[in-house]
CSV table of C-alpha atoms in Angstrom, one decimal:
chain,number,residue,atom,x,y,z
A,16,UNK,CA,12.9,33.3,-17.0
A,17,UNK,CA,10.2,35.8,-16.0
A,18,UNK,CA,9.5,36.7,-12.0
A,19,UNK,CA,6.8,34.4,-10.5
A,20,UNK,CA,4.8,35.5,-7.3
A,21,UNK,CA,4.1,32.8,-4.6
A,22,UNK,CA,0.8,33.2,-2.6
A,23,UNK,CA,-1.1,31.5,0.1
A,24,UNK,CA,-4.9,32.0,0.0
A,25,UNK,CA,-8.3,29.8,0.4
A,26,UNK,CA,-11.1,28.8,-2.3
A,27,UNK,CA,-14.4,30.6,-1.4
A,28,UNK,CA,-17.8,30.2,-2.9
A,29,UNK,CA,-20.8,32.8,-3.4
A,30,UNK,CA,-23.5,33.1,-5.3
A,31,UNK,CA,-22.9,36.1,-7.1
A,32,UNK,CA,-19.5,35.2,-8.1
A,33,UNK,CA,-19.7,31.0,-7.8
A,34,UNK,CA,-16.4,29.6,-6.9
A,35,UNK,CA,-13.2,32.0,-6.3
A,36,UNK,CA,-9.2,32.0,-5.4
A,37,UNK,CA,-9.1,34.4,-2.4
A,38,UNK,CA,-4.9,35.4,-2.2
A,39,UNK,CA,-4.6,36.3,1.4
A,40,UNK,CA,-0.8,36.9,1.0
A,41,UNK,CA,2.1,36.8,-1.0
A,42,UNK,CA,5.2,34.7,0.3
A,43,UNK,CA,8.9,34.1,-0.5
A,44,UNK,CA,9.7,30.6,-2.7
A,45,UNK,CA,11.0,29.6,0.9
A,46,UNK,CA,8.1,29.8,2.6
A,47,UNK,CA,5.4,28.3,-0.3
A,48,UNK,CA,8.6,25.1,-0.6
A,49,UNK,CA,7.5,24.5,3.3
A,50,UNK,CA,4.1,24.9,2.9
A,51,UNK,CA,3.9,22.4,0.3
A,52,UNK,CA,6.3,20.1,2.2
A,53,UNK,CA,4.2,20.3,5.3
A,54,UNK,CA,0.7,20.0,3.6
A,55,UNK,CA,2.5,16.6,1.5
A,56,UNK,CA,3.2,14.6,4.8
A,57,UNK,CA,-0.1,12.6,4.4
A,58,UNK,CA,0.8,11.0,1.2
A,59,UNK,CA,3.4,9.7,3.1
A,60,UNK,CA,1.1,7.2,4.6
A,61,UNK,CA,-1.3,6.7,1.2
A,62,UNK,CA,1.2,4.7,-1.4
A,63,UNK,CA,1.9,1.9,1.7
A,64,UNK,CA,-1.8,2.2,3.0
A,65,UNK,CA,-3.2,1.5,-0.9
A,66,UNK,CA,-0.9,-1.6,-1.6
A,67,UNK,CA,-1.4,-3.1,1.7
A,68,UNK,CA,-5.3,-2.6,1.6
A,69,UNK,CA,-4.7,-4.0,-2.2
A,70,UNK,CA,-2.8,-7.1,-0.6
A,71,UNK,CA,-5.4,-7.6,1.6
A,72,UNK,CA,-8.1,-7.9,-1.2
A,73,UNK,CA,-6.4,-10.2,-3.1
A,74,UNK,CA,-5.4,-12.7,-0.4
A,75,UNK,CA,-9.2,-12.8,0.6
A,76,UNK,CA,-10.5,-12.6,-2.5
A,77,UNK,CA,-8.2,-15.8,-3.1
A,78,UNK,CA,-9.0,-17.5,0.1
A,79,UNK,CA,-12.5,-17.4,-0.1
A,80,UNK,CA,-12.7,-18.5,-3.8
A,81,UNK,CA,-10.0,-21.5,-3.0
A,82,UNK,CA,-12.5,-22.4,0.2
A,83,UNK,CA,-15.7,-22.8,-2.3
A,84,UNK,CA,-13.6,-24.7,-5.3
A,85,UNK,CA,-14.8,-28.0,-4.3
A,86,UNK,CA,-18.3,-26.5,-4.9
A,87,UNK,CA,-17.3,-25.2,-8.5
A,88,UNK,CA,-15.2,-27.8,-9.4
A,89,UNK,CA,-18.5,-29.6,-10.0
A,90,UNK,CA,-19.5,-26.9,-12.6
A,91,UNK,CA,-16.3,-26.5,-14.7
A,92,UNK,CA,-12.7,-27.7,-14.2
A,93,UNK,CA,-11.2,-25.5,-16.2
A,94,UNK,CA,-12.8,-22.4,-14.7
A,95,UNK,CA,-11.5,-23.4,-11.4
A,96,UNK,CA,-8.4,-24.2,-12.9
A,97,UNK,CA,-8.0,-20.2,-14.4
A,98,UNK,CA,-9.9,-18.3,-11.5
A,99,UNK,CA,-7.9,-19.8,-9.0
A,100,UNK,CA,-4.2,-19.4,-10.4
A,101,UNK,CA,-5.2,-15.3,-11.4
A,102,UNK,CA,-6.0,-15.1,-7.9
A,103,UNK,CA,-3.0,-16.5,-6.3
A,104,UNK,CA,-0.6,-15.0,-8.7
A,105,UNK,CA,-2.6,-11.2,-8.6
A,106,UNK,CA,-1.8,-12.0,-4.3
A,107,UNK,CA,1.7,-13.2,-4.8
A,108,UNK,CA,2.1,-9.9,-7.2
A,109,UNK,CA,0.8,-7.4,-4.5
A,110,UNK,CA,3.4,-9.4,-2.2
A,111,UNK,CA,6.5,-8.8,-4.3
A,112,UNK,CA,4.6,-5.3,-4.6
A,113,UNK,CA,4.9,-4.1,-1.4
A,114,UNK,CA,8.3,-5.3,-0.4
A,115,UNK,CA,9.2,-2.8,-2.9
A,116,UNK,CA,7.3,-0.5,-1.6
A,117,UNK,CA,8.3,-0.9,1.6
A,118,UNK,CA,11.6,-0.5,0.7
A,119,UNK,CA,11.4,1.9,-1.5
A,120,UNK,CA,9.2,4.9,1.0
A,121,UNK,CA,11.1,4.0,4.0
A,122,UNK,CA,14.7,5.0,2.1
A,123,UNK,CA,12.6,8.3,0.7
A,124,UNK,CA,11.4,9.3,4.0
A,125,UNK,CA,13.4,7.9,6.6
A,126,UNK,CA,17.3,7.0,4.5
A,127,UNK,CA,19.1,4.5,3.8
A,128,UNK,CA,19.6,3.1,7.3
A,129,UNK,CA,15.7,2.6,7.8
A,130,UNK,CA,15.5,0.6,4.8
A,131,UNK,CA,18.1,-1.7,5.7
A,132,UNK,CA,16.6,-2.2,8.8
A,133,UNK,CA,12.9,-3.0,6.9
A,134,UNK,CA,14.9,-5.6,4.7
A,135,UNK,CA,16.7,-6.6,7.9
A,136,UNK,CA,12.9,-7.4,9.4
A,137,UNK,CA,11.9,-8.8,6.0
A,138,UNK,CA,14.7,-11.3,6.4
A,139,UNK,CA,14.1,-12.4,9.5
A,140,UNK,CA,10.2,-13.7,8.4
A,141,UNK,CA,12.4,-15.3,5.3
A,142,UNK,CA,14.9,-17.1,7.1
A,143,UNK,CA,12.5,-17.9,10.2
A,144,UNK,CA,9.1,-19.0,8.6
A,145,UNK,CA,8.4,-21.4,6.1
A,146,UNK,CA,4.8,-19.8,4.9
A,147,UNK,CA,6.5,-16.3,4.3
A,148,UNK,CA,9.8,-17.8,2.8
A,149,UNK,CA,7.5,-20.4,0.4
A,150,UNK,CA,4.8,-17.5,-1.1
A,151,UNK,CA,7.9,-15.0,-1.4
A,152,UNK,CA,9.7,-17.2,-3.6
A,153,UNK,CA,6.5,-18.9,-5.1
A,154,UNK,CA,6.4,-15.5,-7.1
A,155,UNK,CA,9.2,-16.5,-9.2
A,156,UNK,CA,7.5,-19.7,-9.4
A,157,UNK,CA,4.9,-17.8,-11.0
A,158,UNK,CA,6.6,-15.9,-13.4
A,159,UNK,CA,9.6,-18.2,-14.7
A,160,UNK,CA,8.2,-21.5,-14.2
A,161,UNK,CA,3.8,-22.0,-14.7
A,162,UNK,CA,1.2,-21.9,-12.6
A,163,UNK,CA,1.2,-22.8,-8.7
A,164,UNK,CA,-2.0,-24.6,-8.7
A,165,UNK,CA,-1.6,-27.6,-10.6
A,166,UNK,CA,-3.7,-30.7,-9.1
A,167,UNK,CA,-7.7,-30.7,-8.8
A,168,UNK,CA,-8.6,-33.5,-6.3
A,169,UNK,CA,-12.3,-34.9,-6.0
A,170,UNK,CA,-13.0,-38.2,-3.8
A,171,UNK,CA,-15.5,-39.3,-1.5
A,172,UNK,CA,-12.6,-39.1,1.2
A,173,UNK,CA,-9.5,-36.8,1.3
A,174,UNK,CA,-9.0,-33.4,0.4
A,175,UNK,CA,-11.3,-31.5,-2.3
A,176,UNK,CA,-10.1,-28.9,-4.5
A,177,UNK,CA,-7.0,-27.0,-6.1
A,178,UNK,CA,-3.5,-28.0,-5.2
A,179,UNK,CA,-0.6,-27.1,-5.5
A,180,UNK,CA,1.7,-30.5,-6.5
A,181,UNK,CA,4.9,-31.2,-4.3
A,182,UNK,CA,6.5,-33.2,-7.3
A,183,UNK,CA,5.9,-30.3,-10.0
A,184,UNK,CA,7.2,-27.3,-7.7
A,185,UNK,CA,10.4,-29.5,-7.6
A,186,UNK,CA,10.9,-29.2,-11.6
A,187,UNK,CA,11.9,-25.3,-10.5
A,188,UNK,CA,15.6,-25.3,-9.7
A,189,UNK,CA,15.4,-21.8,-7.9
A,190,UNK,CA,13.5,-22.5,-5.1
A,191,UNK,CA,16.6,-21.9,-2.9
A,192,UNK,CA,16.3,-22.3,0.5
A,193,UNK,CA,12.3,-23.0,0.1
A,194,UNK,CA,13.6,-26.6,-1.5
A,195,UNK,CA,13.8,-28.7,1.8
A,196,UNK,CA,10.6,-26.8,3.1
A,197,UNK,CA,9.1,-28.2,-0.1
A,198,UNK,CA,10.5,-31.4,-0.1
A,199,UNK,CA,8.6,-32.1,3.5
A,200,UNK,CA,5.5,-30.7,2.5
A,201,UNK,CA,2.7,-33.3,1.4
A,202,UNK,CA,2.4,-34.4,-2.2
A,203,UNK,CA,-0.4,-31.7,-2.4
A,204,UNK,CA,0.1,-28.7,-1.2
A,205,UNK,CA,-3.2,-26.7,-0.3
A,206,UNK,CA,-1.8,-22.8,-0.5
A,207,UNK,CA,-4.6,-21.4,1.4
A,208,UNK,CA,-2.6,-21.7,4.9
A,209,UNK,CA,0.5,-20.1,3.8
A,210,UNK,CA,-1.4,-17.4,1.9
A,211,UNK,CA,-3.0,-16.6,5.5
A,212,UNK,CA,0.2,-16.8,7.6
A,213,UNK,CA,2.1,-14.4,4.7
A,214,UNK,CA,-0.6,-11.7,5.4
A,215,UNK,CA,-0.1,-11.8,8.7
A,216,UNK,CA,3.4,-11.0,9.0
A,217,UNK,CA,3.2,-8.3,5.6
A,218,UNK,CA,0.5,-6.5,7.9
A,219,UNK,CA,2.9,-6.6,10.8
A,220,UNK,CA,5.6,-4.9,8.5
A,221,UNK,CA,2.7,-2.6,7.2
A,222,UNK,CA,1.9,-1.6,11.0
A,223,UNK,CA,5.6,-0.8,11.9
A,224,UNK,CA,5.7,1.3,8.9
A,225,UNK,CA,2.5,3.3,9.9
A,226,UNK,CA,3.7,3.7,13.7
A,227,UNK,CA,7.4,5.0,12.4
A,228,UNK,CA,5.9,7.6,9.9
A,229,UNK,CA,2.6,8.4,12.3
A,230,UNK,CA,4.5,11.6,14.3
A,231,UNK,CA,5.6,12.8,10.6
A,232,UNK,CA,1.7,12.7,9.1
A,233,UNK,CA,0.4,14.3,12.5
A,234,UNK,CA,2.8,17.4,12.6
A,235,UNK,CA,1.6,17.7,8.8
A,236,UNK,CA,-2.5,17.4,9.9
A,237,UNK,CA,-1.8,19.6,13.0
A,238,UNK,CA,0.2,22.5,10.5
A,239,UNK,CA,-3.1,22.0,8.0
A,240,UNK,CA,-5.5,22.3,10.8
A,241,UNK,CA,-3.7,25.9,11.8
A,242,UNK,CA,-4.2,26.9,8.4
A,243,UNK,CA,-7.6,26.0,8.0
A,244,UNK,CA,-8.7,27.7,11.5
A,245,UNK,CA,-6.6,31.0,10.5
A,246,UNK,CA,-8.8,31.1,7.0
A,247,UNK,CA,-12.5,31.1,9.1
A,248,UNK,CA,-12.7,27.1,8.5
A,249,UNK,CA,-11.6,27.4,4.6
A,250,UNK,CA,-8.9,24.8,2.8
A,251,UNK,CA,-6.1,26.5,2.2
A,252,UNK,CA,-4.8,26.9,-1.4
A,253,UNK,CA,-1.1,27.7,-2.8
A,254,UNK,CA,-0.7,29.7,-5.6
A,255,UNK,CA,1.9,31.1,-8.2
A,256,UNK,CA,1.3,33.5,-11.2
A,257,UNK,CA,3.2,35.8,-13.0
A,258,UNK,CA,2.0,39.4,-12.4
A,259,UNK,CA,-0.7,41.2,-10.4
A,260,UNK,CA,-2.0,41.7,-13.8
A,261,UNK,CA,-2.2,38.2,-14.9
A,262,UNK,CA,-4.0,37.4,-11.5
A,263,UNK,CA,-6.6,39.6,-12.3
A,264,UNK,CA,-7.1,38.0,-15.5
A,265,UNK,CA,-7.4,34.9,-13.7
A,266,UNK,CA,-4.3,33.6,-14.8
A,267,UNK,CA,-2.3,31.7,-12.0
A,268,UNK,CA,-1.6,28.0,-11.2
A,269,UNK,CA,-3.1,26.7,-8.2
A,270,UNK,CA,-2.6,23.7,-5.9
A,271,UNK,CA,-5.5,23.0,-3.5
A,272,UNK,CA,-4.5,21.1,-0.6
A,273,UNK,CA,-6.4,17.7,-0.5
A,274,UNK,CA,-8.0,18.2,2.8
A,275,UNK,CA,-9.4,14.2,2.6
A,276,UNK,CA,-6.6,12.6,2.8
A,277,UNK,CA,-5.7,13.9,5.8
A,278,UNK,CA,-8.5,12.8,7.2
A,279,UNK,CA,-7.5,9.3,6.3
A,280,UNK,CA,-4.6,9.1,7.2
A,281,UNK,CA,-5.9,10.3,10.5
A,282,UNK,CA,-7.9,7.4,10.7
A,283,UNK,CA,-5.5,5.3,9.0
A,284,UNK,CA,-3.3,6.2,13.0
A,285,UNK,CA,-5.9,5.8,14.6
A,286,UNK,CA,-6.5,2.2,13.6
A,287,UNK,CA,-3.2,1.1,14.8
A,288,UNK,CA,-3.2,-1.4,17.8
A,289,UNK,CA,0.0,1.1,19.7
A,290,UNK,CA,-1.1,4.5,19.0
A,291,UNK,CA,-3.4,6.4,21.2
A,292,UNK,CA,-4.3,9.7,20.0
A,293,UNK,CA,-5.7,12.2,22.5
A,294,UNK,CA,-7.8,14.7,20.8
A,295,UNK,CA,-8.1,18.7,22.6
């Protein structure tokens, strides 16, 4: 294995030599390790940020096609039938989706201990409220059993539109402790309520997440925002290559620090109901 040279430097642009790699210095493995882990924190915030704002699409993007279905249902049946099933099950799959998530960034970033206690909260909306507990197991519905909505109901009085039927969801035998809920629901079962109540208690879950891992991202955004004043307003880059020769040559590998995302997750902290952020 040959010697590698770490370097911290900034990405310039002139016009008489377009865009260049500017190596201010050369550092130990140590030290490029900790730049990279300090300059990574934002992504910390990204992966939950993108399935929660994905989770949020899809349970509008269901709701408002389930409030107009009495409208298409006088165009096509069948389209109705299709659009509004992929739209509840793409919603129930960014559910199951983010629980994972949830799950899986607060064990890598936090241990063990912090997941248990996001399952711990995740259990609490199960075993407390029937909305969260029916669309968490209605995935499984989904997948093992056929589609959720099942009844289209037209009439001059009564409910228009897709249902879901109360004596069909019984015909799944793993509704475990969603059964009784079930079984006191009416004979149709409109899913746009539940749909609503689930998203509010996945954002509350996406909020604690953000206000838990907000002092991480901000150290990270504060170390980036050093580096950027110390190179005259430049990002900062990371580098490795092989020789002085070989950098001369223009051969090295370089990691430009993705200045944008910091920004967003800036705003993404921001946003949040409990955090002030007092800027100097």
């Amino acid at each position: 294995m040959g010697i590698i040279i770490y370097a911290l430097g900034f990405r310039d642009y002139s016009l008489e030599h377009g865009q260049q790699i500017i190596i201010q210095k050369h550092i130990t493995k140590e030290e490029y390790d900790s730049h990279n882990t300090s300059l990574g924190e934002a992504h910390k915030i990204s992966a939950m940020d993108n399935v929660h704002n994905l989770l949020i699409r899809n349970g509008n993007e269901f709701l408002s096609y389930s409030s107009k279905a009495k409208d298409y249902l006088k165009v096509d049946e069948k389209v109705v039938y299709l659009e509004a099933n992929r739209l509840l099950i793409n919603y129930l799959a960014a559910v199951s989706m983010f629980i994972d998530y949830g799950e899986k960034y607060n064990s890598k970033y936090f241990g063990k201990e912090r997941m248990k206690k996001f399952q711990e909260k995740t259990s609490v909306f199960y075993d407390s409220h029937v909305s969260y507990r029916f669309i968490a197991l209605m995935r499984n519905y989904a997948l093992h059993y056929g589609f959720p909505l099942s009844v289209i109901h037209q009439s001059e009085s009564g409910p228009n539109g897709i249902f879901a039927s109360r004596e069909t969801l019984m015909k799944f035998k793993a509704w475990k402790h969603a059964a009784e809920d079930i079984k006191n629901m009416s004979e149709l079962i409109p899913l746009d309520i539940h749909v609503e109540i689930s998203m509010m208690f996945i954002k509350q879950l996406y909020q604690d997440y953000i206000y838990e891992i907000a002092p991480t991202v901000l150290k990270g955004i504060e170390y980036l925002n050093d580096l950027i004043i110390n190179n005259g307003g430049k990002i900062p880059v990371l580098a490795t290559f092989k020789s002085i020769e070989e950098l001369k040559k223009g051969n090295l590998s370089v990691n430009v620090i993705d200045a944008q995302s910091f920004y967003e997750a800036l705003k993404i902290i921001k946003n949040h109901p409990s955090i002030e952020i007092i800027e100097r």
